[in-house]
PDB file of C-alpha atoms and ligand atoms in Angstrom:
ATOM      1  CA  MET A 291       2.643 -23.680   6.711  1.00  0.00           C
ATOM      2  CA  THR A 292       2.256 -20.028   5.732  1.00  0.00           C
ATOM      3  CA  THR A 293       4.453 -19.042   2.816  1.00  0.00           C
ATOM      4  CA  LEU A 294       6.119 -15.769   3.619  1.00  0.00           C
ATOM      5  CA  ALA A 295       8.623 -15.682   0.822  1.00  0.00           C
ATOM      6  CA  PHE A 296       7.235 -13.645  -2.040  1.00  0.00           C
ATOM      7  CA  GLY A 297       8.180 -13.757  -5.705  1.00  0.00           C
ATOM      8  CA  ARG A 298       7.991 -17.453  -6.513  1.00  0.00           C
ATOM      9  CA  PRO A 299       6.259 -18.001  -8.780  1.00  0.00           C
ATOM     10  CA  HIS A 300       6.442 -14.621 -10.536  1.00  0.00           C
ATOM     11  CA  ARG A 301       4.123 -13.847 -13.465  1.00  0.00           C
ATOM     12  CA  HIS A 302       4.884 -10.672 -15.386  1.00  0.00           C
ATOM     13  CA  PHE A 303       2.508  -9.201 -17.976  1.00  0.00           C
ATOM     14  CA  ARG A 304       3.270  -6.474 -20.451  1.00  0.00           C
ATOM     15  CA  THR A 305      -0.299  -5.382 -20.013  1.00  0.00           C
ATOM     16  CA  THR A 306      -3.189  -6.643 -17.933  1.00  0.00           C
ATOM     17  CA  ASP A 307      -6.473  -5.316 -16.600  1.00  0.00           C
ATOM     18  CA  SER A 308      -5.322  -5.164 -12.989  1.00  0.00           C
ATOM     19  CA  THR A 309      -2.567  -7.164 -11.303  1.00  0.00           C
ATOM     20  CA  ASN A 310      -4.884  -7.603  -8.310  1.00  0.00           C
ATOM     21  CA  ALA A 311      -7.641  -8.978 -10.517  1.00  0.00           C
ATOM     22  CA  ARG A 312      -5.118 -11.305 -12.241  1.00  0.00           C
ATOM     23  CA  ALA A 313      -3.750 -12.536  -8.942  1.00  0.00           C
ATOM     24  CA  LYS A 314      -7.277 -13.168  -7.653  1.00  0.00           C
ATOM     25  CA  ARG A 315      -8.140 -15.199 -10.729  1.00  0.00           C
ATOM     26  CA  LEU A 316      -4.926 -17.188 -10.321  1.00  0.00           C
ATOM     27  CA  ALA A 317      -5.720 -17.698  -6.626  1.00  0.00           C
ATOM     28  CA  GLU A 318      -9.175 -19.001  -7.544  1.00  0.00           C
ATOM     29  CA  ASP A 319      -7.438 -21.435  -9.918  1.00  0.00           C
ATOM     30  CA  GLY A 320      -5.276 -22.720  -7.065  1.00  0.00           C
ATOM     31  CA  ALA A 321      -2.077 -20.628  -7.277  1.00  0.00           C
ATOM     32  CA  PRO A 322       0.280 -21.053  -4.320  1.00  0.00           C
ATOM     33  CA  GLY A 323       1.012 -18.512  -1.609  1.00  0.00           C
ATOM     34  CA  GLY A 324       4.054 -16.432  -2.543  1.00  0.00           C
ATOM     35  CA  LEU A 325       2.846 -15.820  -6.097  1.00  0.00           C
ATOM     36  CA  VAL A 326       3.637 -12.317  -7.338  1.00  0.00           C
ATOM     37  CA  VAL A 327       1.987 -10.758 -10.377  1.00  0.00           C
ATOM     38  CA  THR A 328       3.477  -7.639 -11.966  1.00  0.00           C
ATOM     39  CA  ALA A 329       2.739  -5.680 -15.113  1.00  0.00           C
ATOM     40  CA  ASP A 330       4.199  -2.847 -17.167  1.00  0.00           C
ATOM     41  CA  GLU A 331       0.743  -1.431 -17.665  1.00  0.00           C
ATOM     42  CA  GLN A 332      -2.799  -1.870 -16.331  1.00  0.00           C
ATOM     43  CA  SER A 333      -5.927  -1.051 -18.291  1.00  0.00           C
ATOM     44  CA  ALA A 334      -8.165  -1.151 -15.202  1.00  0.00           C
ATOM     45  CA  GLY A 335      -5.907  -0.529 -12.214  1.00  0.00           C
ATOM     46  CA  ARG A 336      -7.892  -0.461  -9.005  1.00  0.00           C
ATOM     47  CA  GLY A 337      -7.474   1.844  -6.034  1.00  0.00           C
ATOM     48  CA  ARG A 338      -9.072   1.882  -2.604  1.00  0.00           C
ATOM     49  CA  GLN A 339     -12.689   2.846  -2.086  1.00  0.00           C
ATOM     50  CA  GLY A 340     -13.646   2.148  -5.694  1.00  0.00           C
ATOM     51  CA  ARG A 341     -11.136   4.568  -7.216  1.00  0.00           C
ATOM     52  CA  THR A 342      -9.028   3.808 -10.266  1.00  0.00           C
ATOM     53  CA  TRP A 343      -5.237   3.714 -10.234  1.00  0.00           C
ATOM     54  CA  PHE A 344      -3.257   5.081 -13.145  1.00  0.00           C
ATOM     55  CA  ALA A 345       0.456   4.885 -13.895  1.00  0.00           C
ATOM     56  CA  PRO A 346       2.189   5.630 -17.206  1.00  0.00           C
ATOM     57  CA  PRO A 347       3.409   2.352 -18.803  1.00  0.00           C
ATOM     58  CA  GLY A 348       6.775   1.087 -17.584  1.00  0.00           C
ATOM     59  CA  SER A 349       7.228   3.726 -14.895  1.00  0.00           C
ATOM     60  CA  ALA A 350       5.741   2.126 -11.797  1.00  0.00           C
ATOM     61  CA  LEU A 351       5.936  -1.112  -9.891  1.00  0.00           C
ATOM     62  CA  LEU A 352       2.461  -2.604 -10.303  1.00  0.00           C
ATOM     63  CA  TYR A 353       2.540  -5.495  -7.896  1.00  0.00           C
ATOM     64  CA  SER A 354       0.181  -8.058  -6.403  1.00  0.00           C
ATOM     65  CA  ALA A 355       1.251 -10.794  -4.002  1.00  0.00           C
ATOM     66  CA  LEU A 356      -0.817 -13.760  -2.907  1.00  0.00           C
ATOM     67  CA  LEU A 357      -0.863 -14.363   0.836  1.00  0.00           C
ATOM     68  CA  ARG A 358      -2.088 -17.929   1.316  1.00  0.00           C
ATOM     69  CA  PRO A 359      -2.996 -19.150   3.839  1.00  0.00           C
ATOM     70  CA  LEU A 360      -4.188 -15.880   5.277  1.00  0.00           C
ATOM     71  CA  GLY A 361      -4.311 -16.884   8.935  1.00  0.00           C
ATOM     72  CA  GLN A 362      -5.066 -14.321  11.632  1.00  0.00           C
ATOM     73  CA  ARG A 363      -3.501 -11.026  10.524  1.00  0.00           C
ATOM     74  CA  PRO A 364      -5.402  -8.129  12.022  1.00  0.00           C
ATOM     75  CA  LEU A 365      -2.490  -5.714  11.463  1.00  0.00           C
ATOM     76  CA  LEU A 366      -1.913  -6.695   7.824  1.00  0.00           C
ATOM     77  CA  PRO A 367      -3.099  -3.282   6.522  1.00  0.00           C
ATOM     78  CA  LEU A 368      -0.433  -1.581   8.636  1.00  0.00           C
ATOM     79  CA  ALA A 369       2.383  -4.068   8.003  1.00  0.00           C
ATOM     80  CA  VAL A 370       2.183  -3.743   4.221  1.00  0.00           C
ATOM     81  CA  PRO A 371       2.895   0.010   3.964  1.00  0.00           C
ATOM     82  CA  ILE A 372       5.778  -0.363   6.409  1.00  0.00           C
ATOM     83  CA  ALA A 373       7.275  -2.962   4.078  1.00  0.00           C
ATOM     84  CA  VAL A 374       6.753  -0.595   1.153  1.00  0.00           C
ATOM     85  CA  CYS A 375       8.542   2.202   3.050  1.00  0.00           C
ATOM     86  CA  GLU A 376      11.495  -0.047   3.793  1.00  0.00           C
ATOM     87  CA  ALA A 377      11.716  -1.257   0.212  1.00  0.00           C
ATOM     88  CA  CYS A 378      11.702   2.311  -1.105  1.00  0.00           C
ATOM     89  CA  GLU A 379      14.347   3.424   1.342  1.00  0.00           C
ATOM     90  CA  ALA A 380      16.523   0.468   0.314  1.00  0.00           C
ATOM     91  CA  VAL A 381      16.614   1.524  -3.334  1.00  0.00           C
ATOM     92  CA  ALA A 382      16.370   5.329  -3.252  1.00  0.00           C
ATOM     93  CA  PRO A 383      17.467   8.211  -0.999  1.00  0.00           C
ATOM     94  CA  VAL A 384      14.010   8.866   0.451  1.00  0.00           C
ATOM     95  CA  ARG A 385      12.434   8.844   3.896  1.00  0.00           C
ATOM     96  CA  CYS A 386       8.884   7.517   3.806  1.00  0.00           C
ATOM     97  CA  ALA A 387       5.914   8.096   6.078  1.00  0.00           C
ATOM     98  CA  VAL A 388       2.579   6.302   6.178  1.00  0.00           C
ATOM     99  CA  LYS A 389      -0.729   8.072   5.840  1.00  0.00           C
ATOM    100  CA  TRP A 390      -3.125   5.856   7.759  1.00  0.00           C
ATOM    101  CA  PRO A 391      -4.192   3.304   6.864  1.00  0.00           C
ATOM    102  CA  ASN A 392      -1.756   2.491   4.101  1.00  0.00           C
ATOM    103  CA  ASP A 393      -0.699   5.234   1.714  1.00  0.00           C
ATOM    104  CA  VAL A 394       3.047   5.811   1.519  1.00  0.00           C
ATOM    105  CA  TRP A 395       4.143   9.422   1.484  1.00  0.00           C
ATOM    106  CA  VAL A 396       7.367  11.270   0.796  1.00  0.00           C
ATOM    107  CA  ASP A 397       7.342  14.906   1.880  1.00  0.00           C
ATOM    108  CA  GLY A 398       3.550  14.807   2.181  1.00  0.00           C
ATOM    109  CA  ARG A 399       3.041  13.491  -1.349  1.00  0.00           C
ATOM    110  CA  LYS A 400       1.765  10.058  -2.253  1.00  0.00           C
ATOM    111  CA  LEU A 401       4.472   7.708  -3.494  1.00  0.00           C
ATOM    112  CA  ALA A 402       2.607   4.412  -3.250  1.00  0.00           C
ATOM    113  CA  GLY A 403      -0.832   3.011  -2.544  1.00  0.00           C
ATOM    114  CA  VAL A 404      -1.917  -0.334  -1.160  1.00  0.00           C
ATOM    115  CA  LEU A 405      -5.065  -2.274  -1.975  1.00  0.00           C
ATOM    116  CA  ILE A 406      -5.600  -5.502  -0.038  1.00  0.00           C
ATOM    117  CA  GLU A 407      -8.398  -7.696  -1.320  1.00  0.00           C
ATOM    118  CA  GLY A 408      -9.128 -10.603   1.004  1.00  0.00           C
ATOM    119  CA  ARG A 409     -11.084 -13.783   0.557  1.00  0.00           C
ATOM    120  CA  PRO A 410     -11.051 -14.931   4.202  1.00  0.00           C
ATOM    121  CA  GLU A 411     -13.521 -17.750   3.605  1.00  0.00           C
ATOM    122  CA  GLU A 412     -10.982 -19.262   1.188  1.00  0.00           C
ATOM    123  CA  ASP A 413      -8.041 -18.320   3.434  1.00  0.00           C
ATOM    124  CA  TRP A 414      -6.182 -16.005   1.070  1.00  0.00           C
ATOM    125  CA  ALA A 415      -5.685 -12.347   0.316  1.00  0.00           C
ATOM    126  CA  VAL A 416      -4.105 -10.422  -2.524  1.00  0.00           C
ATOM    127  CA  ILE A 417      -1.815  -7.580  -1.487  1.00  0.00           C
ATOM    128  CA  GLY A 418      -1.680  -4.960  -4.225  1.00  0.00           C
ATOM    129  CA  VAL A 419       0.937  -2.210  -4.313  1.00  0.00           C
ATOM    130  CA  GLY A 420       1.244   0.584  -6.838  1.00  0.00           C
ATOM    131  CA  LEU A 421       4.634   2.293  -6.422  1.00  0.00           C
ATOM    132  CA  ASN A 422       5.674   5.244  -8.566  1.00  0.00           C
ATOM    133  CA  VAL A 423       9.286   4.470  -9.444  1.00  0.00           C
ATOM    134  CA  ALA A 424      10.171   6.611 -12.448  1.00  0.00           C
ATOM    135  CA  VAL A 425       7.114   8.709 -13.173  1.00  0.00           C
ATOM    136  CA  PRO A 426       8.085  12.143 -14.540  1.00  0.00           C
ATOM    137  CA  ALA A 427       6.265  14.925 -12.662  1.00  0.00           C
ATOM    138  CA  ASP A 428       4.440  16.045 -15.802  1.00  0.00           C
ATOM    139  CA  ALA A 429       3.162  12.522 -16.455  1.00  0.00           C
ATOM    140  CA  PHE A 430       0.792  12.665 -13.497  1.00  0.00           C
ATOM    141  CA  PRO A 431      -2.689  13.893 -14.382  1.00  0.00           C
ATOM    142  CA  PRO A 432      -2.911  17.659 -13.628  1.00  0.00           C
ATOM    143  CA  GLU A 433      -5.191  17.135 -10.638  1.00  0.00           C
ATOM    144  CA  LEU A 434      -2.596  14.823  -9.021  1.00  0.00           C
ATOM    145  CA  ARG A 435       0.561  16.808  -9.758  1.00  0.00           C
ATOM    146  CA  ASP A 436       0.744  18.463  -6.342  1.00  0.00           C
ATOM    147  CA  ALA A 437      -0.296  15.356  -4.471  1.00  0.00           C
ATOM    148  CA  ALA A 438       1.780  12.602  -6.077  1.00  0.00           C
ATOM    149  CA  THR A 439       5.475  11.848  -6.245  1.00  0.00           C
ATOM    150  CA  SER A 440       7.870   9.237  -7.567  1.00  0.00           C
ATOM    151  CA  LEU A 441      11.159   7.674  -6.442  1.00  0.00           C
ATOM    152  CA  GLY A 442      12.933   9.587  -9.179  1.00  0.00           C
ATOM    153  CA  SER A 443      12.676  10.823 -12.699  1.00  0.00           C
ATOM    154  CA  GLY A 444      16.326  11.723 -13.387  1.00  0.00           C
ATOM    155  CA  GLU A 445      18.147   8.661 -12.134  1.00  0.00           C
ATOM    156  CA  PRO A 446      15.475   6.462 -10.594  1.00  0.00           C
ATOM    157  CA  PRO A 447      16.134   2.975  -9.296  1.00  0.00           C
ATOM    158  CA  SER A 448      15.090   0.137 -11.563  1.00  0.00           C
ATOM    159  CA  ILE A 449      11.651  -1.370 -11.197  1.00  0.00           C
ATOM    160  CA  ALA A 450      13.367  -4.764 -10.895  1.00  0.00           C
ATOM    161  CA  ASP A 451      15.342  -3.551  -7.860  1.00  0.00           C
ATOM    162  CA  ALA A 452      12.189  -2.122  -6.294  1.00  0.00           C
ATOM    163  CA  LEU A 453      10.425  -5.453  -6.887  1.00  0.00           C
ATOM    164  CA  GLU A 454      13.172  -7.448  -5.240  1.00  0.00           C
ATOM    165  CA  ALA A 455      13.287  -5.080  -2.265  1.00  0.00           C
ATOM    166  CA  LEU A 456       9.520  -5.282  -1.840  1.00  0.00           C
ATOM    167  CA  ASN A 457       9.464  -9.080  -1.993  1.00  0.00           C
ATOM    168  CA  GLY A 458      12.021  -9.193   0.815  1.00  0.00           C
ATOM    169  CA  ALA A 459      10.484  -6.485   2.991  1.00  0.00           C
ATOM    170  CA  LEU A 460       6.997  -7.949   2.680  1.00  0.00           C
ATOM    171  CA  GLY A 461       8.230 -11.362   3.768  1.00  0.00           C
ATOM    172  CA  ARG A 462       9.909  -9.817   6.818  1.00  0.00           C
ATOM    173  CA  TRP A 463       7.035  -7.558   7.889  1.00  0.00           C
ATOM    174  CA  LEU A 464       4.365 -10.206   7.513  1.00  0.00           C
ATOM    175  CA  ARG A 465       6.381 -12.377   9.902  1.00  0.00           C
ATOM    176  CA  ALA A 466       6.884  -9.551  12.424  1.00  0.00           C
ATOM    177  CA  ASP A 467       5.011  -9.586  15.695  1.00  0.00           C
ATOM    178  CA  GLY A 468       2.188  -7.139  16.329  1.00  0.00           C
ATOM    179  CA  GLY A 469       4.162  -4.973  18.754  1.00  0.00           C
ATOM    180  CA  ASP A 470       6.872  -4.380  16.178  1.00  0.00           C
ATOM    181  CA  VAL A 471       4.324  -3.520  13.486  1.00  0.00           C
ATOM    182  CA  LEU A 472       2.613  -0.992  15.777  1.00  0.00           C
ATOM    183  CA  ALA A 473       5.941   0.571  16.797  1.00  0.00           C
ATOM    184  CA  ALA A 474       7.123   0.842  13.196  1.00  0.00           C
ATOM    185  CA  PHE A 475       3.832   2.356  12.110  1.00  0.00           C
ATOM    186  CA  ARG A 476       3.901   4.894  14.936  1.00  0.00           C
ATOM    187  CA  SER A 477       7.421   5.946  14.000  1.00  0.00           C
ATOM    188  CA  ARG A 478       6.246   6.629  10.449  1.00  0.00           C
ATOM    189  CA  ASP A 479       2.828   8.098  11.200  1.00  0.00           C
ATOM    190  CA  GLY A 480       2.451  10.935   8.720  1.00  0.00           C
ATOM    191  CA  LEU A 481      -0.992  11.995   9.944  1.00  0.00           C
ATOM    192  CA  ARG A 482      -0.238  12.530  13.620  1.00  0.00           C
ATOM    193  CA  GLY A 483      -0.936  16.128  14.609  1.00  0.00           C
ATOM    194  CA  ARG A 484      -2.677  16.988  11.359  1.00  0.00           C
ATOM    195  CA  GLU A 485      -6.206  18.216  10.959  1.00  0.00           C
ATOM    196  CA  ILE A 486      -8.334  15.654   9.193  1.00  0.00           C
ATOM    197  CA  ALA A 487     -11.938  15.487   8.115  1.00  0.00           C
ATOM    198  CA  TRP A 488     -14.193  12.676   7.042  1.00  0.00           C
ATOM    199  CA  ASP A 489     -17.792  12.379   5.977  1.00  0.00           C
ATOM    200  CA  GLY A 490     -19.342  12.955   9.369  1.00  0.00           C
ATOM    201  CA  GLY A 491     -16.623  14.569  11.442  1.00  0.00           C
ATOM    202  CA  GLY A 492     -13.260  16.143  11.850  1.00  0.00           C
ATOM    203  CA  GLY A 493     -10.462  16.616  14.350  1.00  0.00           C
ATOM    204  CA  THR A 494      -6.755  16.176  14.977  1.00  0.00           C
ATOM    205  CA  ALA A 495      -5.106  12.851  14.197  1.00  0.00           C
ATOM    206  CA  ALA A 496      -3.620  11.450  17.399  1.00  0.00           C
ATOM    207  CA  GLY A 497      -1.933   8.193  16.444  1.00  0.00           C
ATOM    208  CA  ILE A 498      -3.304   4.653  16.337  1.00  0.00           C
ATOM    209  CA  ASP A 499      -4.584   2.292  19.003  1.00  0.00           C
ATOM    210  CA  ASP A 500      -3.293  -1.257  19.415  1.00  0.00           C
ATOM    211  CA  ALA A 501      -5.937  -2.579  17.020  1.00  0.00           C
ATOM    212  CA  GLY A 502      -4.712  -0.250  14.286  1.00  0.00           C
ATOM    213  CA  HIS A 503      -7.637   2.176  14.459  1.00  0.00           C
ATOM    214  CA  LEU A 504      -6.911   5.832  13.829  1.00  0.00           C
ATOM    215  CA  LEU A 505      -7.387   7.974  16.940  1.00  0.00           C
ATOM    216  CA  VAL A 506      -8.830  11.417  16.359  1.00  0.00           C
ATOM    217  CA  GLU A 507      -9.277  14.139  18.937  1.00  0.00           C
ATOM    218  CA  THR A 508     -12.595  15.826  18.258  1.00  0.00           C
ATOM    219  CA  GLU A 509     -14.634  18.436  20.112  1.00  0.00           C
ATOM    220  CA  SER A 510     -16.656  15.637  21.668  1.00  0.00           C
ATOM    221  CA  GLY A 511     -13.718  13.458  22.720  1.00  0.00           C
ATOM    222  CA  THR A 512     -11.366  10.911  21.180  1.00  0.00           C
ATOM    223  CA  ARG A 513     -12.757   8.749  18.389  1.00  0.00           C
ATOM    224  CA  ALA A 514     -11.285   5.560  16.952  1.00  0.00           C
ATOM    225  CA  LEU A 515     -11.849   5.134  13.225  1.00  0.00           C
ATOM    226  CA  GLY A 516     -11.706   1.858  11.321  1.00  0.00           C
ATOM    227  CA  ALA A 517     -10.003   1.786   7.923  1.00  0.00           C
ATOM    228  CA  GLY A 518     -13.061   0.691   5.987  1.00  0.00           C
ATOM    229  CA  GLU A 519     -15.303   3.343   7.488  1.00  0.00           C
ATOM    230  CA  VAL A 520     -13.991   6.682   6.344  1.00  0.00           C
ATOM    231  CA  HIS A 521     -12.635   8.656   3.465  1.00  0.00           C
ATOM    232  CA  LEU A 522     -10.170  11.133   4.927  1.00  0.00           C
ATOM    233  CA  THR A 523      -9.315  14.628   3.840  1.00  0.00           C
ATOM    234  CA  VAL A 524      -6.057  15.930   5.267  1.00  0.00           C
ATOM    235  CA  GLY A 525      -5.516  19.555   6.111  1.00  0.00           C
ATOM    236  CA  PRO A 526      -2.297  21.417   6.926  1.00  0.00           C
ATOM    237  CA  GLY A 527      -0.685  20.640  10.249  1.00  0.00           C
ATOM    238  CA  ALA A 528       2.341  19.476  12.148  1.00  0.00           C
ATOM    239  CA  GLY A 529       2.942  16.428   9.994  1.00  0.00           C
ATOM    240  CA  GLY A 530       4.773  13.311  11.141  1.00  0.00           C
ATOM    241  CA  ALA A 531       7.727  11.301   9.992  1.00  0.00           C
ATOM    242  CA  GLY A 532       8.864  11.937   6.529  1.00  0.00           C
TER     243      GLY A 532
HETATM  244  C1  LIG B  39      -4.860   3.272  -3.473  1.00  0.00           C
HETATM  245  O1  LIG B  39      -4.053   4.051  -2.981  1.00  0.00           O
HETATM  246  O2  LIG B  39      -6.010   3.627  -3.737  1.00  0.00           O
HETATM  247  C2  LIG B  39      -4.429   1.866  -3.736  1.00  0.00           C
HETATM  248  C3  LIG B  39      -3.793   1.740  -5.071  1.00  0.00           C
HETATM  249  C4  LIG B  39      -3.305   0.329  -5.366  1.00  0.00           C
HETATM  250  C5  LIG B  39      -2.849   0.214  -6.799  1.00  0.00           C
HETATM  251  C6  LIG B  39      -2.189  -1.110  -7.070  1.00  0.00           C
HETATM  252  S1  LIG B  39      -1.389  -1.117  -8.651  1.00  0.00           S
HETATM  253  C7  LIG B  39      -1.120  -2.814  -8.491  1.00  0.00           C
HETATM  254  C8  LIG B  39      -2.365  -3.413  -7.883  1.00  0.00           C
HETATM  255  N1  LIG B  39      -3.332  -3.717  -8.919  1.00  0.00           N
HETATM  256  C9  LIG B  39      -4.407  -2.944  -8.856  1.00  0.00           C
HETATM  257  O3  LIG B  39      -5.368  -2.969  -9.647  1.00  0.00           O
HETATM  258  N2  LIG B  39      -4.311  -2.113  -7.799  1.00  0.00           N
HETATM  259  C10 LIG B  39      -3.072  -2.331  -7.066  1.00  0.00           C
END
């Protein structure tokens, strides 16, 4: 039976290369579904599309959960950021939006990122979340200062509270049916109405289809983009939830 309770077992590291890499190694060694790996600090934090992920030590929730068995979960990339939004809203006075496919935004700035690394042939996936909990604005690298945000720097919630909220929300959203995931995503769609560009095109974001593809209105008609295919640049625009 699929384990959809996250946080048992829980392995916490003061420092590790990457919680995703750790969780993958533990999965290869037979760790059970539900395992969560966290760390105060990562020396080689990984982001999407080959980027690195940096967070000052002790100021972010650096989280990787093992989903095993994986089963059929075509909307997993959309369900995870919804869970992150709910967890954030449970511990801090914020309203979160999702930038397709799975960045979490507050007021148009990135609060959290998601990196899902699947091993479908072995029936598991690692769900990685980097959530800025108590990162002071001046601790972000200069090039990220306008684009990144944190749950708080004055009186932020504790990382432990954020962890507990995320364990619960992830368990709920991975059990949710597809219609609920699509509806929740649409209600938090931060890209809708905004001008976007990718290597090879551009247009106005127009929501998602039922398979979770991003719909874009372009001069030559509506296109549906898959998450793995494109690196998006977002321009000014109407914005969405948030
Ligand atoms: C992104 O937005 O590019 C995704 C960032 C995901 C970062 C988290 S931090 C915890 C986990 N371990 C990693 O190495 N990456 C994810």
